[in-house]
Structure formats: C-alpha cells, structure tokens
Tab-separated table of C-alpha atoms and ligand atoms in Angstrom:
chain	number	residue	atom	x	y	z
A	3	MET	CA	17.477	11.886	88.443
A	4	LYS	CA	16.892	8.165	87.911
A	5	SER	CA	19.860	6.685	86.103
A	6	ALA	CA	19.260	2.915	86.206
A	7	SER	CA	16.357	0.699	85.319
A	8	PHE	CA	15.496	-2.964	84.895
A	9	VAL	CA	13.637	-4.403	81.896
A	10	SER	CA	12.638	-8.052	82.006
A	11	SER	CA	13.169	-10.210	78.903
A	12	ALA	CA	9.377	-10.497	78.590
A	13	ASP	CA	8.948	-6.706	78.614
A	14	LEU	CA	11.673	-5.961	76.082
A	15	SER	CA	9.481	-6.154	72.982
A	16	GLY	CA	6.911	-3.827	74.614
A	17	LEU	CA	9.690	-1.338	75.302
A	18	LEU	CA	10.816	-1.521	71.678
A	19	VAL	CA	7.284	-0.901	70.433
A	20	ARG	CA	7.062	2.196	72.674
A	21	LEU	CA	10.445	3.479	71.502
A	22	ALA	CA	9.484	2.930	67.861
A	23	GLU	CA	6.552	5.306	68.384
A	24	LYS	CA	8.947	8.085	69.438
A	25	ALA	CA	11.748	7.661	66.928
A	26	GLU	CA	13.059	5.608	64.039
A	27	LEU	CA	14.316	2.559	65.918
A	28	TRP	CA	17.167	0.425	64.541
A	29	VAL	CA	18.040	-2.973	65.997
A	30	PRO	CA	20.366	-5.878	65.137
A	31	ALA	CA	18.147	-8.552	63.582
A	32	PRO	CA	18.424	-11.419	61.082
A	33	GLU	CA	17.516	-10.556	57.515
A	34	ASP	CA	14.157	-11.994	56.391
A	35	THR	CA	15.520	-13.609	53.252
A	36	ALA	CA	18.922	-14.565	54.692
A	37	PRO	CA	18.471	-15.329	58.404
A	38	HIS	CA	22.119	-16.342	58.763
A	39	ARG	CA	22.990	-12.657	58.255
A	40	VAL	CA	22.357	-10.133	61.028
A	41	THR	CA	22.213	-6.479	60.035
A	42	PHE	CA	20.908	-3.282	61.620
A	43	ARG	CA	17.289	-2.985	60.564
A	44	PRO	CA	14.372	-0.644	61.258
A	45	PHE	CA	12.344	-2.253	64.050
A	46	GLN	CA	8.926	-3.729	63.373
A	47	ALA	CA	6.641	-5.265	65.995
A	48	GLY	CA	7.285	-9.000	66.306
A	49	MET	CA	10.869	-8.755	65.100
A	50	ASP	CA	13.458	-10.767	67.044
A	51	LEU	CA	16.629	-8.994	68.118
A	52	ASP	CA	19.895	-10.848	67.711
A	53	GLY	CA	22.436	-9.591	70.206
A	54	HIS	CA	24.694	-12.624	69.873
A	55	ARG	CA	26.079	-12.122	66.380
A	56	LEU	CA	27.847	-8.944	65.316
A	57	PRO	CA	25.861	-7.439	62.422
A	58	VAL	CA	27.616	-7.697	59.071
A	59	THR	CA	27.124	-4.001	58.378
A	60	SER	CA	28.033	-1.282	60.840
A	61	PRO	CA	25.475	1.211	62.160
A	62	LYS	CA	27.326	4.225	60.726
A	63	LYS	CA	24.688	4.595	58.011
A	64	LEU	CA	22.249	5.968	60.610
A	65	LEU	CA	24.348	9.097	61.028
A	66	PHE	CA	26.301	8.977	57.784
A	67	PRO	CA	24.092	7.487	55.042
A	68	GLN	CA	25.719	5.664	52.167
A	69	GLY	CA	24.164	8.259	49.881
A	70	GLU	CA	22.467	11.483	50.911
A	71	GLU	CA	21.216	14.687	49.357
A	72	LEU	CA	22.995	17.670	50.899
A	73	LEU	CA	21.067	20.367	49.087
A	74	ARG	CA	19.148	21.299	45.942
A	75	PHE	CA	20.069	24.200	43.717
A	76	ARG	CA	18.752	26.246	40.856
A	77	THR	CA	20.914	28.545	38.754
A	78	GLY	CA	19.946	31.563	36.674
A	79	ARG	CA	21.041	34.995	35.543
A	80	SER	CA	20.471	37.854	37.989
A	81	SER	CA	18.062	40.403	36.493
A	82	CYS	CA	20.000	43.452	37.791
A	83	GLU	CA	23.567	42.303	37.065
A	84	ALA	CA	23.605	40.654	33.696
A	85	ALA	CA	27.008	39.058	34.158
A	86	MET	CA	26.219	37.528	37.540
A	87	GLU	CA	25.061	33.947	37.905
A	88	THR	CA	22.727	33.367	40.863
A	89	VAL	CA	22.491	30.071	42.683
A	90	LEU	CA	19.478	29.419	44.895
A	91	LEU	CA	20.059	26.795	47.541
A	92	GLU	CA	17.474	24.730	49.312
A	93	GLU	CA	18.688	22.854	52.373
A	94	SER	CA	17.626	19.260	52.872
A	95	ALA	CA	14.942	18.552	55.469
A	96	ASP	CA	15.636	18.019	59.184
A	97	PRO	CA	16.479	14.406	59.980
A	98	ARG	CA	14.099	12.340	62.080
A	99	PRO	CA	15.109	11.292	65.619
A	100	THR	CA	16.695	7.838	65.647
A	101	ILE	CA	17.478	5.273	68.323
A	102	LEU	CA	20.119	2.622	67.782
A	103	PHE	CA	19.207	-0.135	70.213
A	104	GLY	CA	21.292	-3.143	71.196
A	105	CYS	CA	24.491	-2.459	69.297
A	106	ARG	CA	27.781	-3.685	70.715
A	107	PRO	CA	30.164	-1.356	72.546
A	108	CYS	CA	32.621	-1.457	69.610
A	109	ASP	CA	29.990	-0.011	67.270
A	110	ALA	CA	29.067	2.694	69.788
A	111	ARG	CA	32.760	3.554	70.074
A	112	GLY	CA	32.883	3.900	66.296
A	113	PHE	CA	30.785	7.055	66.706
A	114	VAL	CA	33.512	8.517	68.944
A	115	VAL	CA	35.810	8.387	65.901
A	116	PHE	CA	33.122	9.996	63.736
A	117	ASP	CA	32.545	12.699	66.373
A	118	ARG	CA	36.227	13.620	66.336
A	119	ALA	CA	36.279	13.927	62.551
A	120	PHE	CA	32.870	15.539	61.965
A	121	LEU	CA	32.235	17.552	65.140
A	122	GLN	CA	35.514	18.319	66.851
A	123	GLY	CA	37.793	19.452	64.036
A	124	PRO	CA	38.103	22.989	62.729
A	125	PHE	CA	34.842	22.445	60.793
A	126	VAL	CA	31.587	20.942	61.997
A	127	ASP	CA	29.706	18.795	59.487
A	128	PRO	CA	26.132	20.115	59.787
A	129	TYR	CA	24.549	17.015	58.242
A	130	TYR	CA	26.251	14.607	60.649
A	131	LYS	CA	25.624	16.963	63.587
A	132	ALA	CA	21.907	17.228	62.864
A	133	ARG	CA	21.611	13.436	62.907
A	134	ARG	CA	23.916	12.944	65.904
A	135	ASP	CA	21.954	15.494	67.973
A	136	LYS	CA	18.778	13.544	67.350
A	137	ASN	CA	20.240	10.101	67.870
A	138	LEU	CA	20.357	7.957	70.974
A	139	VAL	CA	22.670	4.954	71.284
A	140	VAL	CA	21.717	2.069	73.561
A	141	SER	CA	24.572	-0.436	73.547
A	142	MET	CA	24.675	-3.844	75.182
A	143	VAL	CA	27.647	-5.358	77.006
A	144	CYS	CA	29.176	-7.748	74.479
A	145	PRO	CA	28.168	-11.390	74.954
A	146	GLY	CA	31.691	-12.483	74.012
A	147	PRO	CA	34.320	-11.662	71.414
A	148	ASP	CA	35.045	-14.074	68.554
A	149	ALA	CA	38.376	-14.853	66.914
A	150	ALA	CA	38.255	-11.763	64.707
A	151	CYS	CA	37.451	-9.265	67.485
A	152	PHE	CA	40.272	-7.170	68.938
A	153	CYS	CA	38.663	-4.294	70.848
A	154	GLY	CA	41.061	-4.956	73.726
A	155	ALA	CA	44.031	-4.207	71.457
A	156	VAL	CA	42.776	-0.726	70.571
A	157	GLY	CA	42.102	0.629	74.054
A	158	SER	CA	38.580	-0.673	74.486
A	159	HIS	CA	36.844	-3.683	75.994
A	160	PRO	CA	33.525	-5.585	75.671
A	161	ALA	CA	31.881	-3.432	78.371
A	162	ASP	CA	33.104	-0.049	77.060
A	163	THR	CA	30.627	2.818	77.505
A	164	GLN	CA	32.210	5.342	75.104
A	165	GLY	CA	29.808	6.595	72.449
A	166	SER	CA	26.728	5.181	74.226
A	167	ASP	CA	23.898	7.091	75.898
A	168	VAL	CA	22.602	4.010	77.704
A	169	GLN	CA	24.336	0.730	78.428
A	170	MET	CA	22.334	-2.500	78.767
A	171	ILE	CA	23.792	-5.265	80.885
A	172	PRO	CA	22.243	-8.707	80.465
A	173	VAL	CA	21.355	-10.351	83.798
A	174	SER	CA	19.416	-13.532	84.682
A	175	GLU	CA	15.877	-12.397	83.903
A	176	GLY	CA	16.406	-9.377	81.713
A	177	TYR	CA	18.566	-6.298	81.427
A	178	VAL	CA	19.855	-3.603	83.737
A	179	LEU	CA	20.013	-0.275	81.891
A	180	HIS	CA	22.442	2.441	82.986
A	181	ALA	CA	22.047	5.983	81.672
A	182	LEU	CA	25.392	7.500	80.671
A	183	THR	CA	24.336	10.871	79.257
A	184	GLU	CA	21.482	13.347	79.649
A	185	LYS	CA	19.798	11.881	76.558
A	186	GLY	CA	20.146	8.452	78.149
A	187	GLN	CA	18.575	9.671	81.393
A	188	GLU	CA	15.613	10.916	79.427
A	189	LEU	CA	15.001	7.341	78.228
A	190	VAL	CA	15.695	5.575	81.525
A	191	ARG	CA	13.569	8.043	83.524
A	192	HIS	CA	10.445	6.836	81.678
A	193	LEU	CA	11.002	3.171	82.507
A	194	GLU	CA	9.065	1.851	85.432
A	195	ASN	CA	11.260	-0.576	87.326
A	196	ALA	CA	14.424	0.231	89.205
A	197	PRO	CA	16.875	-2.684	89.436
A	198	SER	CA	16.955	-4.578	92.717
A	199	GLN	CA	20.152	-4.711	94.718
A	200	ALA	CA	20.707	-8.307	93.554
A	201	GLN	CA	20.221	-7.307	89.897
A	202	GLU	CA	22.673	-4.410	90.256
A	203	GLN	CA	25.172	-6.763	91.867
A	204	GLU	CA	24.807	-9.293	89.060
A	205	ALA	CA	25.135	-6.480	86.489
A	206	ARG	CA	28.370	-5.314	88.138
A	207	HIS	CA	29.712	-8.855	87.961
A	208	VAL	CA	28.756	-9.264	84.260
A	209	TRP	CA	30.278	-5.853	83.445
A	210	GLU	CA	33.520	-6.569	85.263
A	211	SER	CA	33.994	-10.030	83.717
A	212	ALA	CA	33.393	-8.589	80.241
A	213	ARG	CA	35.910	-5.808	80.879
A	214	ARG	CA	38.533	-8.224	82.140
A	215	SER	CA	38.037	-10.776	79.349
A	216	VAL	CA	40.455	-8.923	77.033
A	217	GLU	CA	42.995	-7.809	79.616
A	218	ASN	CA	45.797	-9.930	78.213
A	219	VAL	CA	45.540	-9.148	74.504
A	220	VAL	CA	48.556	-7.649	72.749
A	221	SER	CA	48.044	-3.896	72.463
A	222	LEU	CA	48.177	-2.061	69.123
A	223	MET	CA	47.836	1.318	70.813
A	224	ASP	CA	51.416	2.456	70.285
A	225	SER	CA	51.844	1.493	66.645
A	226	ALA	CA	52.604	4.961	65.253
A	227	PRO	CA	56.426	4.731	65.627
A	228	HIS	CA	56.374	1.307	63.930
A	229	PHE	CA	54.332	2.756	61.074
A	230	ARG	CA	56.810	5.608	60.611
A	231	LYS	CA	59.673	3.130	60.600
A	232	ARG	CA	57.945	0.973	57.953
A	233	PHE	CA	56.576	3.835	55.871
A	234	ALA	CA	59.254	3.746	53.177
A	235	ASP	CA	59.645	-0.051	53.282
A	236	ALA	CA	57.972	-0.697	49.930
A	237	ALA	CA	58.728	-4.438	50.062
A	238	PHE	CA	56.921	-4.770	53.406
A	239	TRP	CA	53.740	-3.173	52.039
A	240	ARG	CA	53.912	-5.132	48.768
A	241	LEU	CA	54.282	-8.415	50.665
A	242	HIS	CA	51.398	-7.735	53.005
A	243	THR	CA	48.986	-6.405	50.396
A	244	GLU	CA	49.582	-8.615	47.386
A	245	ARG	CA	46.299	-10.550	47.945
A	246	CYS	CA	44.161	-7.397	48.188
A	247	PHE	CA	42.186	-6.537	45.080
A	248	SER	CA	40.925	-3.135	46.192
A	249	CYS	CA	37.266	-4.115	46.471
A	250	GLY	CA	36.638	-1.665	49.342
A	251	VAL	CA	34.539	-4.099	51.420
A	252	CYS	CA	36.752	-3.422	54.454
A	253	THR	CA	36.104	0.311	54.322
A	254	PHE	CA	32.386	0.134	53.574
A	255	LEU	CA	31.752	-2.244	56.498
A	256	CYS	CA	34.062	-0.374	58.881
A	257	PRO	CA	32.285	1.633	61.602
A	258	THR	CA	35.160	4.130	61.730
A	259	CYS	CA	35.805	4.790	58.005
A	260	TYR	CA	34.277	8.042	56.848
A	261	CYS	CA	35.716	8.884	53.409
A	262	PHE	CA	33.159	10.362	51.045
A	263	THR	CA	32.804	11.983	47.664
A	264	ILE	CA	30.491	14.760	46.527
A	265	THR	CA	28.813	14.962	43.141
A	266	ASP	CA	26.327	17.349	41.574
A	267	GLU	CA	23.544	15.903	39.471
A	268	THR	CA	21.992	18.531	37.276
A	269	ASP	CA	18.913	18.636	35.106
A	270	GLY	CA	18.864	21.905	33.137
A	271	VAL	CA	19.123	24.794	35.593
A	272	GLN	CA	18.417	22.733	38.683
A	273	GLY	CA	20.036	19.866	40.485
A	274	GLN	CA	21.062	18.140	43.681
A	275	ARG	CA	24.361	17.944	45.537
A	276	LEU	CA	24.889	14.368	46.723
A	277	ARG	CA	27.315	12.875	49.199
A	278	SER	CA	28.207	9.178	48.930
A	279	TRP	CA	30.618	6.869	50.705
A	280	ASP	CA	33.980	6.488	49.029
A	281	ALA	CA	37.000	4.437	50.027
A	282	CYS	CA	40.732	5.046	50.185
A	283	MET	CA	41.161	1.474	48.923
A	284	PHE	CA	39.768	2.447	45.505
A	285	HIS	CA	42.243	3.394	42.784
A	286	HIS	CA	40.315	6.478	41.713
A	287	PHE	CA	39.929	7.866	45.256
A	288	THR	CA	43.074	9.977	44.978
A	289	GLN	CA	43.086	10.307	41.186
A	290	GLU	CA	43.649	13.964	40.371
A	291	ALA	CA	42.178	15.837	37.401
A	292	SER	CA	45.643	15.951	35.797
A	293	GLY	CA	45.710	12.148	35.742
A	294	HIS	CA	48.354	11.981	38.494
A	295	ASN	CA	47.561	9.585	41.326
A	296	PRO	CA	49.602	9.944	44.530
A	297	ARG	CA	48.555	6.448	45.677
A	298	PRO	CA	48.539	4.428	42.450
A	299	THR	CA	49.193	0.961	43.917
A	300	LYS	CA	47.198	-1.111	46.382
A	301	ALA	CA	50.284	-1.291	48.619
A	302	GLU	CA	50.270	2.507	48.927
A	303	ARG	CA	46.529	2.569	49.476
A	304	PHE	CA	46.612	-0.087	52.186
A	305	ARG	CA	49.560	1.695	53.799
A	306	ASN	CA	47.432	4.812	53.926
A	307	ARG	CA	44.547	2.898	55.524
A	308	VAL	CA	46.838	1.515	58.230
A	309	GLY	CA	48.591	4.849	58.668
A	310	HIS	CA	45.390	6.806	58.999
A	311	LYS	CA	43.957	4.473	61.608
A	312	PHE	CA	47.023	3.626	63.666
A	313	SER	CA	49.343	6.598	63.179
A	314	TYR	CA	47.911	9.908	61.891
A	315	PHE	CA	44.557	9.747	63.689
A	316	ALA	CA	45.986	7.962	66.731
A	317	GLU	CA	48.685	10.581	67.295
A	318	LYS	CA	46.237	13.430	66.897
A	319	HIS	CA	43.453	12.058	69.078
A	320	GLY	CA	45.141	9.632	71.463
A	321	HIS	CA	43.455	6.466	70.166
A	322	PRO	CA	43.359	4.592	66.845
A	323	ALA	CA	40.572	5.166	64.327
A	324	CYS	CA	39.618	1.528	64.822
A	325	CYS	CA	37.312	0.003	67.399
A	326	GLY	CA	38.503	-3.581	66.858
A	327	CYS	CA	35.130	-4.880	65.599
A	328	GLY	CA	36.946	-7.241	63.224
A	329	ARG	CA	34.521	-6.749	60.301
A	330	CYS	CA	37.357	-6.049	57.882
A	331	LEU	CA	38.945	-9.406	58.782
A	332	ARG	CA	35.727	-11.414	58.750
A	333	HIS	CA	34.421	-10.182	55.433
A	334	CYS	CA	37.528	-9.520	53.363
A	335	PRO	CA	37.239	-11.919	50.393
A	336	VAL	CA	40.955	-12.714	50.619
A	337	ALA	CA	41.271	-12.760	54.431
A	338	MET	CA	43.473	-9.708	54.858
A	339	ASP	CA	44.085	-9.169	58.577
A	340	ILE	CA	44.813	-5.555	59.476
A	341	ARG	CA	45.792	-6.386	63.063
A	342	ALA	CA	48.407	-8.907	61.851
A	343	ILE	CA	49.849	-6.266	59.521
A	344	VAL	CA	49.950	-3.673	62.304
A	345	ARG	CA	51.691	-6.203	64.550
A	346	ALA	CA	54.129	-7.096	61.758
A	347	MET	CA	55.135	-3.438	61.439
A	348	GLY	CA	56.757	-3.734	64.853
A	349	GLU	CA	58.583	-6.990	64.194
A	350	THR	CA	62.319	-6.593	64.159
A	351	GLU	CA	63.253	-9.234	61.616
A	352	ASP	CA	63.208	-8.414	57.927
A	353	VAL	CA	59.928	-10.186	57.100
A	354	HIS	CA	60.299	-9.799	53.347
A	355	ALA	CA	63.908	-10.989	53.071
B	70	SF4	S1	38.224	-6.142	51.773
B	70	SF4	FE1	40.221	-7.176	51.532
B	70	SF4	S2	40.513	-7.370	49.288
B	70	SF4	FE2	38.866	-5.832	49.630
B	70	SF4	S3	39.977	-3.847	49.669
B	70	SF4	FE3	39.800	-4.533	51.810
B	70	SF4	S4	41.748	-5.624	52.184
B	70	SF4	FE4	41.539	-5.466	49.952
B	71	SF4	S1	39.564	-1.288	60.740
B	71	SF4	FE1	38.511	-3.287	60.792
B	71	SF4	S2	38.484	-3.844	62.981
B	71	SF4	FE2	38.974	-1.656	62.882
B	71	SF4	S3	36.981	-0.626	63.111
B	71	SF4	FE3	37.359	-0.862	60.900
B	71	SF4	S4	36.351	-2.798	60.327
B	71	SF4	FE4	36.522	-2.765	62.581
C-alpha cells in the first residue's frame, strides 16, 4: 500500500478543504482578533496555517474536552418495588471524526501519555477511546525549537513520530507525507502524487537534521531517583515554589496533564453528569469531604506535579509524562521552570542552605 506522498505548497489549501469535508479539521492558526496568538482552530477555507509558532493551547481538547457531558439521567421510583430508586441513563452521542493537522511532534507525543492513562491501564475510558478511534493526527517535523523547548531532554526529538498517524516533512516546494499507521495510510493512499527520489532524499535530510538538533541536551529521563531523594526535603520544595500562586495555567496548557473532576447537575428528577478539567495545582483538588487536605501547600502540590511526571509515571511507563513542549515555562505568569527544578533535584549541593 502507498505510504508516502508529496503535496506542493500551492496544493495544501485544496487538501485541507477536502479533508474538512470528511472530518472536523483542526489546524494551528493565528486567532482572528489576536493574530500574535496561534491556537488550534477548526479549519475554514482561506485560513492560513501557522506551523512556525507553537500554539499557546495544546490540542488535548480534541480528545479530552475542557468540559463534556458524559451522560444524562432521570431518577424515579420503580412501580413494582416501592423502595427502589431507578436511574435511567442516556449515553452521550457518538463523537464526530476529527483530524488534527500540522501539530508539532511534541503535541502528537502528548497523546501517547493520554493513551497510557486512558486506554492502557486497568480501565479504558470510553469517552476518550471513542474520540481517539475517530481521530487522525498529522504532525509536521518541527521547524526549530525555541529557548523553552526541551523535547530532547525527555526522550524525544523534533522529528519524533510517536503519537502521529502521518508525518509531514517540509521540503523545498511543499511537503513529503509519510504514513505511520493504517489510519495514516488511508489518508496518504488518496493523495495523487508520490514523492520523487530527490524529494525523498531532501525529506530524509530534513528529518535527520531535526532529530540530531537536540542530541546534546541534558537528559531528564532518569530523574526518579533524584525525586525520591528530594521528596522529604521540604526546604527544597518551598524554595523552588515560593513564586507559584497556584493559578493552574501550567496544567491547563499542558498536553500531558489529564486531571479531571466530575459533577452532576440536576434539575428535578433529571440531570447531566459532566466532566471538566481540574488541576493538581489547585488547593481544592485534593480537599477531602472531612476538610482534610493531603496537599495543603503549593510546595506539596508542585512536588506532586513533578513527581507524577518525572517519577511515578516515568517509572511505570518508561518515559516521563512530559513531552518537553515548554508551554508551562512560556506561559507561567511568574516564570516557573519545571525543567530547572527537575535538574536541581539532582544537584549535590544543598541549594537551600
Ligand atoms: S502556571 Fe506558574 S504560577 Fe501558575 S500554577 Fe503553574 S507554576 Fe504556579
Ligand atoms: S510539563 Fe510543561 S513542558 Fe512538559 S508537557 Fe507539560 S506543558 Fe509541556
């Protein structure tokens, strides 16, 4: 089966129009009212893609919406057993097929973290699975990391293919597309032009230079022992988190954070069960009904965020729950830098003395 294709720059918008007829198509594009901000947006004909700036928001909302209805319910007394309460459930509708087009490899890799949590644990999340099954990810080799990016430190690189169905590689006059999965082959098979030998050669060169561009970064892959060593070092966590004011921006923008809360909204005998994003950086996230809070301070909450990403998850799955996109550094209002804190965990000197 055909597994590579070439799309010229001039033909790209035509391809997007065709894809938008088949599925809900999301692309990185400047916002109409704030063109300095790129976000993932539903495609409309005439829209310009921006593959050069990392979108402010991550694409996780496609598969894990910020708020979603899980089901509707209606309660009432059973007619035959007077003491029994009946609950009638109505599942939410099937999600529409979606295509995420032109994201960076770090964002595609974010879905690998989601897959481990929502598909590969003891329980499968049916809402995430339904969306994931109907989603196709077309990533593009990264045009170049900025000062906040650190994919190379977390076992990835700017040409990573993990989490993608198709990878686009920019070449002189357009893009070479490589199918990576069966779903990806389905897309590539319908494209007309195969890449020439020269285009494939150029694509290989672009891919290899992107991969090698982060070869010398300091790795954060083996941070779990450092985290365990620092766990009880309250002064270390206080020092490194004193600026944080628990706004949760880092977690909401993060493509690998998946904490949520569930609430029921009722109106008489009927209602909806809703799922919404939540964040371990919020004080009330671990607040128990008794009033006890096992993580009452921001130092304990930030320690949990670091520990989850670089120790608990990493030891269980073999890689951190972080794709190095750098959003949490770029957009934190007080410039907290998670990679500097993870590095500091391994420093031998007593940093807080
Ligand atoms: S974005 Fe910065 S200030 Fe806000 S919770 Fe995260 S680390 Fe703290
Ligand atoms: S922790 Fe920060 S760098 Fe890592 S995936 Fe989340 S937002 Fe990106």
